[in-house]
């Protein structure tokens, strides 16, 4: 059984896709041990608690420094003893110590086809604004392992999504979520839980 901990910052629709995937059996061999948010007011914590899952907030606002917050976050994650940490719309830079300790055991969902529209400053609606500004005709989402560099880790899966005439950042974000993110992330977790992906020479291979 793969024990996962999900880190969130916002609405938690990706978290919901994971909860639903475990409930309906499309994600197998997986147990959701807990959800941690950096933000007290978010819907994600409600979603987790409604599903009977341990959910807690660790907010940078409650700590005097980033170091102390990082320590508290890592401590909370450690307590839950995850095999895999899933960043599902987590807008905080993952503490380097966490990346080190959980090397090859942290994944992230990013709402573009990496290496386009990713890296520092590309988060949330910004990603879709930039894609529209550039006039790309296809965008999508990427699930990847997390390494020190922002959005630079080995890519597990990607899915393209068409940009349509008249799209706004909001309509494009919604389409990318519906057509890519909510499918890709649960599938990647199922693949990891069932040993279907491995990292070889910095790249993900299947089988
Ligand atoms: C998603 O677009 C995800 O790719 C990005 O942040 C958004 C989070 O949405 N990193 P939600 O909280 O899962 O609804």
XYZ file of N, CA and C and ligand atoms in Angstrom:
635
model
N 0.838 -1.210 0.000
C 0.000 0.000 0.000
C 0.873 1.261 0.000
N 0.679 2.122 -0.968
C 1.439 3.380 -1.039
C 0.738 4.407 -0.141
N 1.472 4.904 0.847
C 0.898 5.936 1.731
C 1.218 7.296 1.135
N 0.186 8.062 0.815
C 0.458 9.382 0.241
C 0.002 10.505 1.172
N 0.739 11.610 1.092
C 0.340 12.837 1.768
C 0.221 13.895 0.682
N -0.883 14.633 0.690
C -1.120 15.633 -0.345
C -0.954 17.032 0.253
N -0.149 17.859 -0.409
C 0.051 19.242 0.030
C -0.703 20.172 -0.912
N -1.467 21.085 -0.345
C -2.341 21.951 -1.137
C -2.266 23.406 -0.667
N -2.736 24.297 -1.542
C -2.839 25.713 -1.157
C -4.215 26.296 -1.466
N -4.940 25.680 -2.375
C -6.136 26.363 -2.894
C -7.411 25.551 -2.840
N -8.112 25.562 -3.963
C -9.447 24.971 -4.029
C -9.490 23.466 -3.852
N -8.426 22.810 -4.230
C -8.356 21.382 -3.970
C -9.103 20.496 -4.953
N -9.284 20.964 -6.189
C -9.982 20.094 -7.148
C -9.113 18.896 -7.531
N -7.796 19.089 -7.559
C -6.908 17.945 -7.829
C -6.930 16.969 -6.649
N -6.966 17.521 -5.447
C -7.098 16.665 -4.258
C -8.381 15.844 -4.369
N -9.472 16.522 -4.790
C -10.756 15.817 -4.909
C -10.662 14.677 -5.926
N -9.934 14.929 -7.017
C -9.781 13.875 -8.036
C -9.047 12.669 -7.435
N -8.114 12.938 -6.519
C -7.385 11.836 -5.865
C -8.315 11.092 -4.898
N -9.049 11.858 -4.102
C -9.984 11.235 -3.143
C -10.982 10.353 -3.909
N -11.525 10.904 -5.003
C -12.520 10.163 -5.787
C -11.895 8.936 -6.444
N -10.657 9.100 -6.925
C -9.971 7.989 -7.599
C -9.731 6.815 -6.654
N -9.389 7.148 -5.406
C -9.176 6.067 -4.422
C -10.525 5.413 -4.103
N -11.557 6.264 -3.965
C -12.883 5.726 -3.612
C -13.461 4.847 -4.719
N -13.256 5.247 -5.980
C -13.896 4.469 -7.059
C -12.977 3.370 -7.621
N -11.797 3.234 -7.042
C -10.927 2.122 -7.439
C -10.073 2.389 -8.668
N -10.101 3.628 -9.195
C -9.212 3.887 -10.337
C -7.777 4.137 -9.862
N -7.615 4.494 -8.598
C -6.271 4.506 -7.989
C -6.249 3.318 -7.021
N -5.320 2.409 -7.251
C -5.277 1.202 -6.408
C -4.032 1.194 -5.529
N -4.026 0.315 -4.542
C -2.867 0.145 -3.648
C -2.422 1.439 -2.987
N -3.352 2.341 -2.763
C -2.991 3.674 -2.260
C -3.869 4.070 -1.084
N -3.202 4.649 -0.083
C -3.921 5.114 1.099
C -3.571 6.586 1.301
N -4.594 7.424 1.469
C -4.366 8.856 1.669
C -4.205 9.116 3.172
N -2.954 9.330 3.594
C -2.663 9.427 5.026
C -2.978 10.806 5.598
N -2.952 11.835 4.751
C -3.242 13.161 5.269
C -3.089 14.245 4.227
N -3.680 15.397 4.558
C -3.614 16.564 3.668
C -3.086 17.723 4.498
N -2.114 18.429 3.954
C -1.571 19.598 4.649
C -1.709 20.808 3.736
N -2.247 21.884 4.303
C -2.383 23.121 3.541
C -1.559 24.209 4.222
N -1.051 25.139 3.414
C -0.323 26.268 4.000
C -1.273 27.423 4.275
N -2.550 27.180 4.020
C -3.524 28.246 4.030
C -4.755 27.800 4.826
N -5.094 28.556 5.863
C -6.156 28.119 6.789
C -7.555 28.063 6.177
N -7.792 28.975 5.240
C -9.184 29.168 4.814
C -9.586 28.323 3.609
N -8.718 27.440 3.191
C -9.022 26.799 1.916
C -10.025 25.665 1.972
N -10.673 25.535 0.830
C -11.679 24.505 0.602
C -11.070 23.107 0.699
N -9.779 23.003 0.384
C -9.135 21.679 0.375
C -9.257 20.971 1.720
N -9.082 21.742 2.806
C -9.142 21.119 4.130
C -10.545 20.573 4.371
N -11.544 21.336 3.905
C -12.938 20.864 4.028
C -13.146 19.592 3.235
N -12.612 19.578 2.022
C -12.778 18.386 1.172
C -12.185 17.158 1.851
N -10.988 17.341 2.434
C -10.315 16.218 3.089
C -11.132 15.745 4.286
N -11.525 16.700 5.117
C -12.256 16.312 6.337
C -13.577 15.658 5.988
N -14.239 16.154 4.922
C -15.511 15.545 4.498
C -15.308 14.088 4.105
N -14.103 13.774 3.663
C -13.829 12.390 3.253
C -13.210 11.600 4.414
N -13.174 12.215 5.589
C -12.663 11.525 6.773
C -11.146 11.401 6.794
N -10.483 12.312 6.115
C -9.020 12.247 6.043
C -8.405 13.295 6.972
N -7.325 12.931 7.622
C -6.605 13.864 8.484
C -6.198 15.091 7.669
N -6.511 16.281 8.181
C -6.165 17.490 7.429
C -5.726 18.581 8.384
N -4.627 19.224 8.067
C -4.117 20.249 8.966
C -3.465 21.380 8.184
N -3.475 22.567 8.810
C -2.826 23.707 8.181
C -1.478 23.971 8.858
N -0.461 24.179 8.054
C 0.819 24.668 8.579
C 1.089 25.950 7.797
N 0.857 27.094 8.446
C 0.939 28.371 7.740
C 2.232 29.115 8.050
N 2.875 29.672 7.009
C 4.090 30.463 7.258
C 3.806 31.641 8.193
N 2.525 32.088 8.201
C 2.161 33.244 9.035
C 2.324 32.952 10.524
N 2.296 31.682 10.883
C 2.406 31.323 12.299
C 3.849 31.144 12.762
N 4.803 31.408 11.858
C 6.218 31.195 12.225
C 7.023 32.460 11.968
N 8.043 32.653 12.814
C 8.825 33.883 12.721
C 9.709 33.934 11.486
N 10.098 32.783 11.016
C 10.969 32.796 9.844
C 10.590 31.644 8.926
N 11.096 31.735 7.703
C 10.862 30.696 6.704
C 11.479 29.365 7.155
N 12.643 29.488 7.827
C 13.317 28.282 8.361
C 12.403 27.534 9.304
N 11.803 28.287 10.240
C 10.961 27.642 11.255
C 9.719 27.024 10.611
N 9.165 27.730 9.623
C 8.010 27.176 8.897
C 8.418 25.887 8.176
N 9.560 25.940 7.507
C 10.043 24.754 6.779
C 10.210 23.567 7.723
N 10.765 23.844 8.904
C 10.955 22.775 9.896
C 9.609 22.174 10.303
N 8.631 23.068 10.560
C 7.317 22.600 11.015
C 6.622 21.778 9.927
N 6.769 22.237 8.693
C 6.138 21.520 7.573
C 6.753 20.127 7.421
N 8.059 20.095 7.488
C 8.753 18.815 7.327
C 8.399 17.857 8.468
N 8.304 18.441 9.668
C 7.958 17.620 10.830
C 6.565 17.009 10.663
N 5.633 17.823 10.198
C 4.259 17.334 10.012
C 4.211 16.238 8.948
N 4.938 16.459 7.873
C 4.980 15.448 6.806
C 5.600 14.157 7.344
N 6.716 14.290 8.057
C 7.400 13.110 8.615
C 6.472 12.298 9.518
N 5.688 13.023 10.328
C 4.762 12.345 11.251
C 3.813 11.415 10.502
N 3.449 11.844 9.297
C 2.468 11.056 8.518
C 3.119 9.897 7.759
N 4.434 9.840 7.791
C 5.222 8.739 7.201
C 4.809 8.357 5.777
N 4.859 9.335 4.875
C 4.441 9.036 3.504
C 5.482 8.254 2.705
N 4.990 7.450 1.775
C 5.866 6.860 0.761
C 5.996 7.844 -0.398
N 4.937 8.648 -0.579
C 4.911 9.604 -1.691
C 4.232 10.895 -1.232
N 4.860 12.033 -1.561
C 4.250 13.339 -1.289
C 3.725 13.878 -2.614
N 2.453 14.284 -2.615
C 1.839 14.787 -3.848
C 1.562 16.276 -3.682
N 2.188 17.096 -4.529
C 1.915 18.533 -4.514
C 0.773 18.776 -5.489
N -0.392 19.131 -4.936
C -1.582 19.308 -5.778
C -2.021 20.763 -5.666
N -1.330 21.633 -6.404
C -1.621 23.058 -6.305
C -1.031 23.623 -5.026
N 0.197 23.237 -4.709
C 0.882 23.730 -3.511
C 1.800 24.861 -3.941
N 1.479 26.069 -3.476
C 2.161 27.251 -4.015
C 3.388 27.678 -3.215
N 3.805 26.851 -2.289
C 4.962 27.172 -1.461
C 6.180 26.453 -2.028
N 7.335 27.125 -1.975
C 8.552 26.436 -2.425
C 8.872 25.314 -1.436
N 9.011 24.118 -1.962
C 9.251 22.963 -1.094
C 10.628 23.112 -0.437
N 10.699 22.966 0.896
C 11.984 23.131 1.579
C 13.036 22.169 1.006
N 14.247 22.674 0.743
C 15.296 21.822 0.187
C 15.518 20.540 0.996
N 15.379 20.646 2.318
C 15.572 19.446 3.144
C 14.521 18.378 2.850
N 13.314 18.842 2.499
C 12.252 17.888 2.166
C 12.577 17.203 0.832
N 13.046 18.002 -0.134
C 13.396 17.443 -1.447
C 14.488 16.389 -1.279
N 15.442 16.699 -0.413
C 16.545 15.769 -0.174
C 16.061 14.484 0.492
N 15.292 14.671 1.567
C 14.845 13.510 2.342
C 13.909 12.611 1.542
N 13.076 13.227 0.710
C 12.095 12.451 -0.056
C 12.462 12.408 -1.540
N 13.719 12.327 -1.803
C 14.181 12.327 -3.193
C 13.526 11.194 -3.996
N 12.934 11.550 -5.138
C 12.253 10.544 -5.968
C 10.898 10.137 -5.417
N 10.457 10.829 -4.359
C 9.186 10.470 -3.730
C 8.262 11.679 -3.554
N 8.502 12.709 -4.379
C 7.601 13.876 -4.395
C 7.198 14.108 -5.844
N 5.889 14.269 -6.082
C 5.446 14.612 -7.438
C 4.612 15.894 -7.401
N 4.569 16.551 -8.557
C 3.856 17.825 -8.674
C 3.042 17.824 -9.967
N 1.898 18.535 -9.927
C 1.141 18.741 -11.171
C 1.326 20.191 -11.580
N 1.674 20.399 -12.852
C 1.868 21.760 -13.350
C 0.946 21.965 -14.566
N 0.246 23.111 -14.629
C -0.746 23.283 -15.688
C -0.197 23.827 -17.007
N 0.876 23.222 -17.502
C 1.338 23.518 -18.864
C 2.138 22.315 -19.328
N 2.523 22.344 -20.613
C 3.395 21.297 -21.129
C 4.830 21.735 -20.865
N 5.408 21.262 -19.774
C 6.798 21.599 -19.440
C 7.701 21.148 -20.586
N 8.688 21.911 -21.091
C 9.259 23.094 -20.439
C 8.646 24.439 -20.841
N 7.448 24.449 -21.424
C 6.821 25.753 -21.683
C 6.138 26.261 -20.421
N 6.146 27.544 -20.241
C 5.362 28.203 -19.193
C 5.537 27.567 -17.819
N 6.777 27.446 -17.413
C 7.033 26.880 -16.087
C 8.217 27.604 -15.462
N 8.539 27.238 -14.252
C 9.652 27.870 -13.533
C 9.155 28.996 -12.638
N 10.098 29.783 -12.139
C 9.765 30.827 -11.171
C 8.726 31.796 -11.747
N 7.693 32.081 -10.980
C 6.668 33.043 -11.394
C 5.521 32.432 -12.195
N 5.650 31.189 -12.607
C 4.584 30.544 -13.371
C 3.763 29.642 -12.464
N 2.715 30.217 -11.911
C 1.831 29.431 -11.040
C 0.398 29.910 -11.238
N -0.540 29.056 -10.904
C -1.965 29.414 -10.976
C -2.366 29.982 -12.333
N -3.156 31.052 -12.293
C -3.686 31.643 -13.530
C -2.599 32.251 -14.412
N -1.485 32.659 -13.773
C -0.345 33.248 -14.505
C 0.074 32.381 -15.692
N 0.101 31.076 -15.463
C 0.553 30.140 -16.499
C -0.345 30.278 -17.730
N -1.646 30.342 -17.486
C -2.599 30.405 -18.599
C -2.587 31.786 -19.264
N -2.388 32.836 -18.454
C -2.260 34.188 -19.009
C -1.103 34.229 -19.999
N 0.026 33.653 -19.586
C 1.228 33.671 -20.437
C 1.015 32.837 -21.696
N 0.341 31.726 -21.571
C 0.079 30.876 -22.744
C -0.794 31.636 -23.746
N -1.809 32.350 -23.238
C -2.683 33.118 -24.133
C -1.925 34.277 -24.762
N -1.106 34.944 -23.959
C -0.301 36.072 -24.452
C 0.601 35.628 -25.610
N 1.161 34.434 -25.466
C 2.088 33.919 -26.478
C 1.344 33.403 -27.713
N 0.051 33.139 -27.518
C -0.756 32.682 -28.645
C -0.583 31.213 -28.996
N -0.166 30.399 -28.025
C -0.028 28.965 -28.334
C -1.404 28.385 -28.656
N -1.404 27.383 -29.496
C -2.671 26.755 -29.896
C -2.945 25.491 -29.086
N -1.901 25.005 -28.450
C -2.027 23.816 -27.603
C -1.289 24.083 -26.299
N -1.948 23.742 -25.188
C -1.246 23.757 -23.912
C -1.521 22.413 -23.250
N -1.554 22.345 -21.923
C -1.812 21.043 -21.312
C -1.351 21.008 -19.871
N -1.029 19.823 -19.398
C -0.552 19.673 -18.024
C 0.546 18.617 -17.982
N 1.337 18.709 -16.918
C 2.484 17.809 -16.732
C 2.523 17.335 -15.281
N 2.759 16.049 -15.093
C 3.069 15.546 -13.753
C 4.542 15.166 -13.753
N 5.277 15.636 -12.753
C 6.719 15.366 -12.733
C 7.212 15.142 -11.311
N 8.345 14.474 -11.204
C 8.991 14.347 -9.906
C 9.602 15.691 -9.550
N 9.691 15.953 -8.249
C 10.214 17.232 -7.786
C 11.686 17.092 -7.415
N 12.481 18.005 -7.988
C 13.897 18.104 -7.643
C 14.148 19.535 -7.170
N 15.378 19.866 -6.869
C 15.715 21.210 -6.373
C 15.225 22.326 -7.289
N 15.450 22.173 -8.594
C 15.077 23.230 -9.534
C 13.568 23.253 -9.758
N 13.009 24.452 -9.848
C 11.567 24.618 -10.008
C 11.058 24.003 -11.324
N 10.163 23.045 -11.243
C 9.542 22.390 -12.419
C 10.567 21.700 -13.328
N 11.679 21.265 -12.746
C 12.750 20.685 -13.578
C 12.907 19.178 -13.456
N 12.156 18.544 -12.565
C 12.352 17.113 -12.320
C 11.852 16.236 -13.456
N 12.192 14.932 -13.409
C 11.787 13.990 -14.446
C 10.266 13.990 -14.678
N 9.897 14.031 -15.956
C 8.480 14.099 -16.339
C 7.859 12.703 -16.334
N 6.746 12.573 -15.629
C 6.049 11.278 -15.551
C 5.008 11.172 -16.663
N 4.222 12.239 -16.841
C 3.164 12.181 -17.859
C 2.763 13.587 -18.270
N 2.315 13.691 -19.532
C 1.820 14.977 -20.038
C 0.575 14.732 -20.874
N -0.284 15.761 -20.931
C -1.479 15.626 -21.759
C -1.774 16.979 -22.408
N -1.901 16.990 -23.742
C -2.186 18.263 -24.419
C -3.667 18.648 -24.333
N -3.906 19.947 -24.362
C -5.273 20.483 -24.338
C -5.321 21.635 -25.339
N -6.344 21.685 -26.212
C -6.388 22.776 -27.200
C -6.757 24.116 -26.569
N -6.151 25.181 -27.105
C -6.563 26.541 -26.737
C -7.637 26.916 -27.742
N -8.723 27.540 -27.259
C -9.802 27.895 -28.175
C -9.911 29.398 -28.349
N -10.429 29.791 -29.493
C -10.672 31.201 -29.799
C -11.514 31.803 -28.672
N -11.134 32.967 -28.189
C -11.927 33.634 -27.156
C -11.656 33.141 -25.739
N -10.694 32.234 -25.571
C -10.365 31.768 -24.220
C -9.905 32.919 -23.331
N -10.275 32.837 -22.061
C -9.703 33.719 -21.044
C -8.820 32.824 -20.175
N -7.959 33.413 -19.337
C -7.159 32.557 -18.458
C -8.054 31.595 -17.659
N -9.221 32.078 -17.265
C -10.113 31.248 -16.447
C -10.701 30.079 -17.232
N -11.146 30.344 -18.481
C -11.747 29.239 -19.261
C -10.672 28.221 -19.632
N -9.474 28.737 -19.915
C -8.382 27.816 -20.279
C -7.966 26.986 -19.057
N -7.888 27.636 -17.908
C -7.520 26.901 -16.682
C -8.514 25.767 -16.428
N -9.783 26.076 -16.596
C -10.828 25.076 -16.352
C -10.683 23.890 -17.317
N -10.445 24.209 -18.608
C -10.321 23.126 -19.597
C -9.097 22.259 -19.308
N -7.997 22.921 -18.918
C -6.768 22.154 -18.609
C -7.006 21.241 -17.397
N -7.741 21.751 -16.433
C -8.048 20.909 -15.260
C -8.911 19.722 -15.674
N -10.013 20.018 -16.368
C -10.973 18.956 -16.715
C -10.379 17.916 -17.655
N -9.666 18.414 -18.677
C -9.203 17.485 -19.721
C -7.836 16.872 -19.422
N -7.100 17.475 -18.496
C -5.758 16.937 -18.253
C -5.466 16.674 -16.773
N -5.494 17.703 -15.937
C -4.990 17.540 -14.566
C -5.705 16.458 -13.773
N -7.062 16.484 -13.825
C -7.823 15.557 -12.976
C -7.684 14.110 -13.457
N -7.169 13.942 -14.659
C -6.944 12.586 -15.192
C -5.499 12.166 -14.919
N -4.572 13.078 -15.246
C -3.142 12.750 -15.155
C -2.654 12.446 -13.745
N -3.072 13.270 -12.787
C -2.511 13.128 -11.439
C -2.939 11.811 -10.787
N -4.244 11.476 -10.799
C -4.638 10.167 -10.237
C -3.948 9.008 -10.956
N -3.809 9.133 -12.275
C -3.178 8.048 -13.034
C -1.707 7.883 -12.660
N -1.022 9.008 -12.459
C 0.398 8.948 -12.077
C 0.548 8.294 -10.707
N -0.352 8.606 -9.798
C -0.289 7.995 -8.462
C -0.506 6.484 -8.583
N -1.490 6.110 -9.392
C -1.752 4.677 -9.593
C -0.535 3.988 -10.221
N 0.108 4.654 -11.151
C 1.308 4.083 -11.790
C 2.424 3.882 -10.758
N 2.610 4.866 -9.897
C 3.675 4.760 -8.885
C 3.310 3.675 -7.861
N 2.042 3.661 -7.463
C 1.601 2.666 -6.467
C 1.761 1.243 -6.989
N 1.714 1.095 -8.300
C 1.793 -0.244 -8.893
C 3.123 -0.479 -9.620
N 4.126 0.309 -9.214
C 5.506 0.117 -9.716
C 5.632 0.159 -11.228
N 4.863 1.018 -11.863
C 4.949 1.069 -13.327
C 5.905 2.154 -13.827
N 6.415 2.991 -12.911
C 7.378 4.006 -13.357
C 8.649 3.963 -12.523
N 9.768 4.232 -13.196
C 11.063 4.294 -12.515
C 11.839 5.444 -13.118
N 12.782 5.979 -12.324
C 13.649 7.027 -12.857
C 14.964 6.376 -13.263
N 15.331 6.546 -14.532
C 16.610 6.021 -15.019
C 17.342 7.174 -15.701
N 18.556 7.457 -15.233
C 19.352 8.553 -15.802
C 18.559 9.861 -15.871
N 17.829 10.174 -14.822
C 17.115 11.447 -14.769
C 15.850 11.508 -15.615
N 15.462 10.378 -16.186
C 14.230 10.339 -16.981
C 13.326 9.231 -16.490
N 12.021 9.421 -16.663
C 11.086 8.386 -16.226
C 10.909 7.355 -17.333
N 11.032 6.095 -16.954
C 10.725 5.024 -17.920
C 9.603 4.162 -17.335
N 8.836 3.580 -18.234
C 7.682 2.765 -17.802
C 8.032 1.281 -17.832
N 7.389 0.575 -16.942
C 7.522 -0.882 -16.951
C 8.570 -1.372 -15.980
C -3.890 23.597 -10.611
O -4.038 24.244 -11.844
C -2.496 23.033 -10.491
O -1.987 22.548 -11.664
C -1.742 24.267 -10.082
O -2.611 24.924 -9.166
C -3.958 24.592 -9.471
C -4.570 24.011 -8.233
O -5.932 23.765 -8.340
N -0.431 23.937 -9.611
P -6.715 22.951 -7.224
O -6.359 23.539 -5.871
O -6.289 21.510 -7.329
O -8.165 23.139 -7.550
